[in-house]
PDB file of C-alpha atoms in Angstrom:
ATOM      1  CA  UNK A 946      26.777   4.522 -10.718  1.00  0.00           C
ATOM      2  CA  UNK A 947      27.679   1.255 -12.091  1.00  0.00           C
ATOM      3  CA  UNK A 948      25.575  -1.087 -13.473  1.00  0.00           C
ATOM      4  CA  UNK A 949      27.044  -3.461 -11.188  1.00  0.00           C
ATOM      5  CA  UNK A 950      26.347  -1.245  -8.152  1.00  0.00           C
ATOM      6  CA  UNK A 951      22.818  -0.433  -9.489  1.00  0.00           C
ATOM      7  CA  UNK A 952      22.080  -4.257  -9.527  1.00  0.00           C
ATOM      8  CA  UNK A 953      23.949  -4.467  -5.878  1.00  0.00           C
ATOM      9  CA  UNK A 954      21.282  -1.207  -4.564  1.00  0.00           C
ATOM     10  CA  UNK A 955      18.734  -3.137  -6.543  1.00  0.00           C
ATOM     11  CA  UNK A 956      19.384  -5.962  -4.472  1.00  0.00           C
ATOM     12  CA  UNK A 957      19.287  -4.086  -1.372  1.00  0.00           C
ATOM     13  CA  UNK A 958      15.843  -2.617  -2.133  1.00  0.00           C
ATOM     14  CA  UNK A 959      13.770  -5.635  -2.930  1.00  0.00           C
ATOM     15  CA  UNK A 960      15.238  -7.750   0.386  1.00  0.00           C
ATOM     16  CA  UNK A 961      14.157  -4.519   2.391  1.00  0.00           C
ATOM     17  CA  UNK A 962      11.081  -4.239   1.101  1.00  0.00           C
ATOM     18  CA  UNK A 963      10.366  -7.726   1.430  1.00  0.00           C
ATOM     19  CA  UNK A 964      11.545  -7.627   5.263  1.00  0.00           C
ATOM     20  CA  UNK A 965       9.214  -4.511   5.546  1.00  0.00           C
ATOM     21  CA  UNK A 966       5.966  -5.016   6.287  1.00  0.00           C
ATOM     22  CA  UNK A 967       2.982  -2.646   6.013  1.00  0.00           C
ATOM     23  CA  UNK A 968       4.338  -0.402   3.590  1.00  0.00           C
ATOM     24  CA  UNK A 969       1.530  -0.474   1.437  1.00  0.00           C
ATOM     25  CA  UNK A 970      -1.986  -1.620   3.151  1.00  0.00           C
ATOM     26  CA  UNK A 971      -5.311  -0.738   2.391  1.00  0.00           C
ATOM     27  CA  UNK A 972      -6.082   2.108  -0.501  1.00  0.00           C
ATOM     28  CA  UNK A 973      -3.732   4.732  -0.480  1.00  0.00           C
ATOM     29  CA  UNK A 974      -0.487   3.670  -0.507  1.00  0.00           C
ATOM     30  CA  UNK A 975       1.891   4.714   1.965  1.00  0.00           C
ATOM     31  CA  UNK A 976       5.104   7.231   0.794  1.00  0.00           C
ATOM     32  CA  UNK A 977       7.404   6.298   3.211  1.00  0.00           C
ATOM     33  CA  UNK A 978       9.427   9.367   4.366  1.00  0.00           C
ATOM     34  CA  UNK A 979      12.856  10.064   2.348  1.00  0.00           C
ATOM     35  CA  UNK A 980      15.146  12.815   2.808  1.00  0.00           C
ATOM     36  CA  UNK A 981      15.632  14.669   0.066  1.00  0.00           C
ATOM     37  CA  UNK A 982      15.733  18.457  -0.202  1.00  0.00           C
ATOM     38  CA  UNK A 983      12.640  20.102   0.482  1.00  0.00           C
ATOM     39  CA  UNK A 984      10.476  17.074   1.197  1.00  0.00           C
ATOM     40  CA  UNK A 985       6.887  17.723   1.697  1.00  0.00           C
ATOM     41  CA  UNK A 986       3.971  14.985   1.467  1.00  0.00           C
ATOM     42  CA  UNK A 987       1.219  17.078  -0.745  1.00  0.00           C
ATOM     43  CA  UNK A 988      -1.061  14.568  -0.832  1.00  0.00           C
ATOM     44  CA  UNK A 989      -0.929  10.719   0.183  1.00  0.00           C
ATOM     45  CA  UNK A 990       1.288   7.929  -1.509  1.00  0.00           C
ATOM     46  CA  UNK A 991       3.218  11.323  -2.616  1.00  0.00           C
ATOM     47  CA  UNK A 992       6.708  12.465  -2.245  1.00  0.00           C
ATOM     48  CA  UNK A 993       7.604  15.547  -3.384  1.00  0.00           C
ATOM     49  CA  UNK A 994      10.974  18.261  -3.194  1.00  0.00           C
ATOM     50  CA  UNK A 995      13.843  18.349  -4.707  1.00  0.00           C
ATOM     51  CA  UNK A 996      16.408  16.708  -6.729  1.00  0.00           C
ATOM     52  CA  UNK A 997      17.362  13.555  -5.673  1.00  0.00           C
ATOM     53  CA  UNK A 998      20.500  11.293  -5.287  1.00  0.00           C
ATOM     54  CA  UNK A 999      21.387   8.124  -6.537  1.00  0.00           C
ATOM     55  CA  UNK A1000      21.315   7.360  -2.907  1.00  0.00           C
ATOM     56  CA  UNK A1001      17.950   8.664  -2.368  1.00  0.00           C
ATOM     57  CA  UNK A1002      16.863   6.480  -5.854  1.00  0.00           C
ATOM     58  CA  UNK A1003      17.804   3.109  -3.856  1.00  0.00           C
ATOM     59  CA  UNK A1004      16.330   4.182  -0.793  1.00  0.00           C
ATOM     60  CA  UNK A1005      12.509   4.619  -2.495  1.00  0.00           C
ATOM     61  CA  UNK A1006      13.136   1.593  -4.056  1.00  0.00           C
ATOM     62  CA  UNK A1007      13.386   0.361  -0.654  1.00  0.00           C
ATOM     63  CA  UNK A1008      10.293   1.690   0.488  1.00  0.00           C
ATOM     64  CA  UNK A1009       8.346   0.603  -1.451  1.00  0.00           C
ATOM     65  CA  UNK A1010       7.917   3.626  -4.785  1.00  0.00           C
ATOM     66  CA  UNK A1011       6.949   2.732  -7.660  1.00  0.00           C
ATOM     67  CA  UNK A1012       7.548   5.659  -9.518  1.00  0.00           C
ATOM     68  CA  UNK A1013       9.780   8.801  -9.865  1.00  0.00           C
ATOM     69  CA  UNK A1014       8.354  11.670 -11.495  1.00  0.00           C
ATOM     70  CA  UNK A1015      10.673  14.682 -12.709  1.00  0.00           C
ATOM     71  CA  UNK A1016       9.513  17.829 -13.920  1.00  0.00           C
ATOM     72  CA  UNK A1017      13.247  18.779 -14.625  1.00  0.00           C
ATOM     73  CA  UNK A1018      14.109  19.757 -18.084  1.00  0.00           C
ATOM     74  CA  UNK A1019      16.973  16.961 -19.710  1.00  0.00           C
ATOM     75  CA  UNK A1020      19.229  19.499 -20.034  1.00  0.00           C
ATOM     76  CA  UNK A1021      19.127  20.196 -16.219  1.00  0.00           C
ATOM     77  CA  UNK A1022      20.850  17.016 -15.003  1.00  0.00           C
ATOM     78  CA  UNK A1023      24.104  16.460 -16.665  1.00  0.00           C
ATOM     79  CA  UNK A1024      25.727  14.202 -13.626  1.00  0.00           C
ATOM     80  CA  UNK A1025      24.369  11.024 -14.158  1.00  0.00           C
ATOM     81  CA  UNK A1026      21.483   9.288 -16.630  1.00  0.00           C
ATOM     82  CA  UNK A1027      18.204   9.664 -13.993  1.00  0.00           C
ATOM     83  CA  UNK A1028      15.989   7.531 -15.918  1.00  0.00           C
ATOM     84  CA  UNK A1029      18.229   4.665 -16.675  1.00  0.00           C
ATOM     85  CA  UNK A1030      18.819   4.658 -12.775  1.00  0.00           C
ATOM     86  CA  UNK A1031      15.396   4.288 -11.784  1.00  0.00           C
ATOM     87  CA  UNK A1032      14.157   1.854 -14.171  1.00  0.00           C
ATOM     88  CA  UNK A1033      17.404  -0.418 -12.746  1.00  0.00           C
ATOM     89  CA  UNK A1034      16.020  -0.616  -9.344  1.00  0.00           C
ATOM     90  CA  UNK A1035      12.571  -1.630 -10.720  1.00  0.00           C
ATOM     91  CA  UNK A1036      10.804   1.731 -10.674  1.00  0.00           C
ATOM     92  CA  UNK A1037       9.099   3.804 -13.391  1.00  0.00           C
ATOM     93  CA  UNK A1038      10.201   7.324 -14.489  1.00  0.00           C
ATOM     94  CA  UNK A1039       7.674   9.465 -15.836  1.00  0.00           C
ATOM     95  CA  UNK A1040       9.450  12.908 -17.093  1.00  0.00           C
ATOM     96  CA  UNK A1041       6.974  15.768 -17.559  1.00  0.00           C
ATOM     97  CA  UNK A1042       9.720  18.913 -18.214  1.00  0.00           C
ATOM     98  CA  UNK A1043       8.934  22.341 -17.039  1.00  0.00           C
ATOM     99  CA  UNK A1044      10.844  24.781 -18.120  1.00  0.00           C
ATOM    100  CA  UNK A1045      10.681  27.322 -15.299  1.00  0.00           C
ATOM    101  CA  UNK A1046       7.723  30.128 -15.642  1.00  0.00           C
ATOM    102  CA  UNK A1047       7.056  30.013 -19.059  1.00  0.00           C
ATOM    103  CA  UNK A1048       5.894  25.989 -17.894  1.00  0.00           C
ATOM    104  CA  UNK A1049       3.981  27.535 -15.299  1.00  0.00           C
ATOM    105  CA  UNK A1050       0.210  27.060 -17.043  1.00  0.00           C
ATOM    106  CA  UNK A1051      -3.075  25.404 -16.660  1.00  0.00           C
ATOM    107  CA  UNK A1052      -2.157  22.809 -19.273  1.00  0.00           C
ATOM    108  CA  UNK A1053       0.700  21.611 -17.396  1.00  0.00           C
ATOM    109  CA  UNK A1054      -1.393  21.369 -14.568  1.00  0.00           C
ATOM    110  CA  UNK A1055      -3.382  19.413 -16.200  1.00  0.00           C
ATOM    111  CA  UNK A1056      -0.592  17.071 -17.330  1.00  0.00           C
ATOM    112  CA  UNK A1057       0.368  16.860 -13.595  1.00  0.00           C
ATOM    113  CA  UNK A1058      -2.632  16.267 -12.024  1.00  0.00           C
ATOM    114  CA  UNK A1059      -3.227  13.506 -15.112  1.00  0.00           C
ATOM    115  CA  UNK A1060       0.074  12.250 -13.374  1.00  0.00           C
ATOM    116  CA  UNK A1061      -1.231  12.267  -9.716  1.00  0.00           C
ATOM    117  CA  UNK A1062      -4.218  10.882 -10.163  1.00  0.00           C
ATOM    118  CA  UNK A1063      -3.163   7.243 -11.568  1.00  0.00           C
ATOM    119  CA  UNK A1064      -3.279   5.318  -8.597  1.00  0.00           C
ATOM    120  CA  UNK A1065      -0.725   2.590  -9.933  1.00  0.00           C
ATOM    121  CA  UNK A1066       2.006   5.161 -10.037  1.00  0.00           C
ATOM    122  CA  UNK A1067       1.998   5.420  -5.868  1.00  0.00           C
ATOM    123  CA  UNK A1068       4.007   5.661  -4.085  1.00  0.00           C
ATOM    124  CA  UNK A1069       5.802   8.099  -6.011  1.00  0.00           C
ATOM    125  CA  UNK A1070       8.549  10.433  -5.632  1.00  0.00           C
ATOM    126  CA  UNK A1071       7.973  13.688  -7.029  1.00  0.00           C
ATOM    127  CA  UNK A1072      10.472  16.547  -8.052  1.00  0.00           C
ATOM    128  CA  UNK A1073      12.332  19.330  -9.885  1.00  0.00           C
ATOM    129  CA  UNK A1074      15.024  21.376  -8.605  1.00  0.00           C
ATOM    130  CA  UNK A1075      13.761  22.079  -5.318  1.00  0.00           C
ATOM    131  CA  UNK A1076       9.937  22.000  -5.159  1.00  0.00           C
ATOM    132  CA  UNK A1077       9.585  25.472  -6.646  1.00  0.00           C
ATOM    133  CA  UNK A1078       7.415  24.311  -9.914  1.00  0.00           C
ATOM    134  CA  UNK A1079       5.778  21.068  -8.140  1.00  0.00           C
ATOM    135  CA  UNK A1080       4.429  23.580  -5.761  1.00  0.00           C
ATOM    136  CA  UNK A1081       3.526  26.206  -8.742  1.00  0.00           C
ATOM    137  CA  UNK A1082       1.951  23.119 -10.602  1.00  0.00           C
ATOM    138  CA  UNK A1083      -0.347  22.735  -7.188  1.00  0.00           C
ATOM    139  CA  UNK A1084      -1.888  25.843  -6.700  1.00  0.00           C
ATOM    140  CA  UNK A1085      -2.454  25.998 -10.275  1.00  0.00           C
ATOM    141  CA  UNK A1086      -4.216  22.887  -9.707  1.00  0.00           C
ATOM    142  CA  UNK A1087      -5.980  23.546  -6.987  1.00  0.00           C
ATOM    143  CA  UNK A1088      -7.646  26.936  -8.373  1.00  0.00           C
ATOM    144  CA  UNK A1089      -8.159  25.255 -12.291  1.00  0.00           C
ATOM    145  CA  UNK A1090      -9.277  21.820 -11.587  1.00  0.00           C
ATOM    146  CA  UNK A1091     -10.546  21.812  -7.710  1.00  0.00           C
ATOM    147  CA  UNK A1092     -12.074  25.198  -7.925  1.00  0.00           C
ATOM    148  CA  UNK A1093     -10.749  26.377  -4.772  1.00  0.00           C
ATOM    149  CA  UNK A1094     -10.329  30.281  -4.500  1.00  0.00           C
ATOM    150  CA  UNK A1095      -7.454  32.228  -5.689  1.00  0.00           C
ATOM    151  CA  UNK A1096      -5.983  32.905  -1.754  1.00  0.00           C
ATOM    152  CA  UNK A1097      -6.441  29.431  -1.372  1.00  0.00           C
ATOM    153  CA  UNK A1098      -4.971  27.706  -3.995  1.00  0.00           C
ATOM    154  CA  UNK A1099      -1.899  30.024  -3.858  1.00  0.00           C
ATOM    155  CA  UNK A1100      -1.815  28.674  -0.208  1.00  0.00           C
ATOM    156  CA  UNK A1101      -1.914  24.965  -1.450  1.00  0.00           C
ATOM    157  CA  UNK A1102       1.142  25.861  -3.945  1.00  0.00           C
ATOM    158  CA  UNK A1103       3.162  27.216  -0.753  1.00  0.00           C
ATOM    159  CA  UNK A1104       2.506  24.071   1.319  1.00  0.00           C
ATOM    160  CA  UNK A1105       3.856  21.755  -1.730  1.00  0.00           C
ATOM    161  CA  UNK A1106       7.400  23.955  -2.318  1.00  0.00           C
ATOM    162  CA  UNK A1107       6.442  27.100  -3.852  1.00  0.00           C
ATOM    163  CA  UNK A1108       8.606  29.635  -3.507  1.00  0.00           C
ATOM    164  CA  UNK A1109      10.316  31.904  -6.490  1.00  0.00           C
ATOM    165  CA  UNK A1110       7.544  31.287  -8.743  1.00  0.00           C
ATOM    166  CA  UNK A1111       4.941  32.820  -6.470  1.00  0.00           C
ATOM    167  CA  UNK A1112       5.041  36.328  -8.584  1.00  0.00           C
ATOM    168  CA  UNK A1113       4.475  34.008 -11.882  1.00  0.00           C
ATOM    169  CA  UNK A1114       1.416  32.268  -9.752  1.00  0.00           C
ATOM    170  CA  UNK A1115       0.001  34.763  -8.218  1.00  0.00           C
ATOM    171  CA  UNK A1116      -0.380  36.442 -11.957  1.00  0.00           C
ATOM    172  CA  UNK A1117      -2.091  33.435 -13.398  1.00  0.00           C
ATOM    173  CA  UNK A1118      -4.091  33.163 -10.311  1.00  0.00           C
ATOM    174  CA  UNK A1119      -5.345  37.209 -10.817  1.00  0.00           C
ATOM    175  CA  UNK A1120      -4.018  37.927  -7.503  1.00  0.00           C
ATOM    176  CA  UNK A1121      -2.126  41.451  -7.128  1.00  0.00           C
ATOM    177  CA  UNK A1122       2.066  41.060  -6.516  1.00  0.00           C
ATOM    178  CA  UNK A1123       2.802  40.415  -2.524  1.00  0.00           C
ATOM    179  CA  UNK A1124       4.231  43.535  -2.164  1.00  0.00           C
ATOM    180  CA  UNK A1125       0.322  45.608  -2.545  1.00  0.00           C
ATOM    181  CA  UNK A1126      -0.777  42.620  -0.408  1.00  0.00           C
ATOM    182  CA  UNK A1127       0.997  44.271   2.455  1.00  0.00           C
ATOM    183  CA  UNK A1128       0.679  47.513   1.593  1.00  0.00           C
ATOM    184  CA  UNK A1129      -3.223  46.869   1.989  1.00  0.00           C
ATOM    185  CA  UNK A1130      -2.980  45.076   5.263  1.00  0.00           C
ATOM    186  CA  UNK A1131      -0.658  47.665   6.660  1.00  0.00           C
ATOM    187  CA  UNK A1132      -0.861  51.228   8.235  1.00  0.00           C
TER     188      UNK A1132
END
């Protein structure tokens, strides 16, 4: 996308969020609902899912984001220069790369949960590739840091996107593979 274009979107944002009122009120802000690929709403004044567009970019800016967070690895988007585009339309981009499940650990939990706790980053869009590690990244979260059980917080990770990964989480949450899970509730 053009500079010119970006500045054009830009544009387009800020007049729609000033014509929009309510999008923020009170103490949580609001995340406004945006399609983009796998979109889930893990906890409030947070977007989460997958990759997202150019498109998609403007659109947050329009309702109101503040702040993109990718847990994409630089190599992994090639298209078009992510960060550039979201600091054009007046949002911040806050990269915290996973690379997959060798990322999949309490430390970057920790990072993430560093990340989700800042108030002055909401609303915020959230992603990786398609919610996969965001979702990982949760039920780690939820079982390190918010002591919730091990069934639990693997249940947490599956309500934020996660999905491939589970075999990696349900390892670091000392839960046995899915497949003795049904073997034990079945005949």
């Amino acid at each position: 996308m053009t500079t010119l274009k970006l500045r054009s979107v830009a544009a387009f944002a800020l007049t729609a969020l000033v014509l929009t009122p309510g999008l923020v009120s009170g103490g949580e802000p609001e995340a406004p609902k945006i399609e983009i690929r796998n979109a889930r709403t893990p906890l409030p004044g947070v977007l989460s899912g997958g990759q997202v567009t150019q498109e998609q970019l403007a659109e947050a800016a329009a309702g109101g984001y503040r702040t993109v967070v990718s847990l994409r690895m630089p190599e992994e988007l090639q298209e078009w220069d992510e960060p550039s585009a979201v600091e054009e339309l007046g949002m911040r981009f806050v990269s915290l790369p996973i690379p997959g499940a060798e990322g999949i650990n309490r430390e970057n939990a920790e990072k993430l949960a560093a990340i989700l706790d800042d108030q002055e980053l909401r609303p915020m869009v959230l992603h990786c590739g398609s919610g996969n590690r965001i979702g990982a990244l949760f039920a780690l979260i939820a079982f390190h840091l918010e002591g919730k059980d091990a069934e639990t917080a693997l249940k947490v990770g599956q309500e934020a996107g996660l999905t491939r990964l589970e075999p990696v989480v349900r390892e670091k949450l000392g839960l046995p593979p899915a497949e003795q899970e049904e073997k034990k509730d079945g005949p």
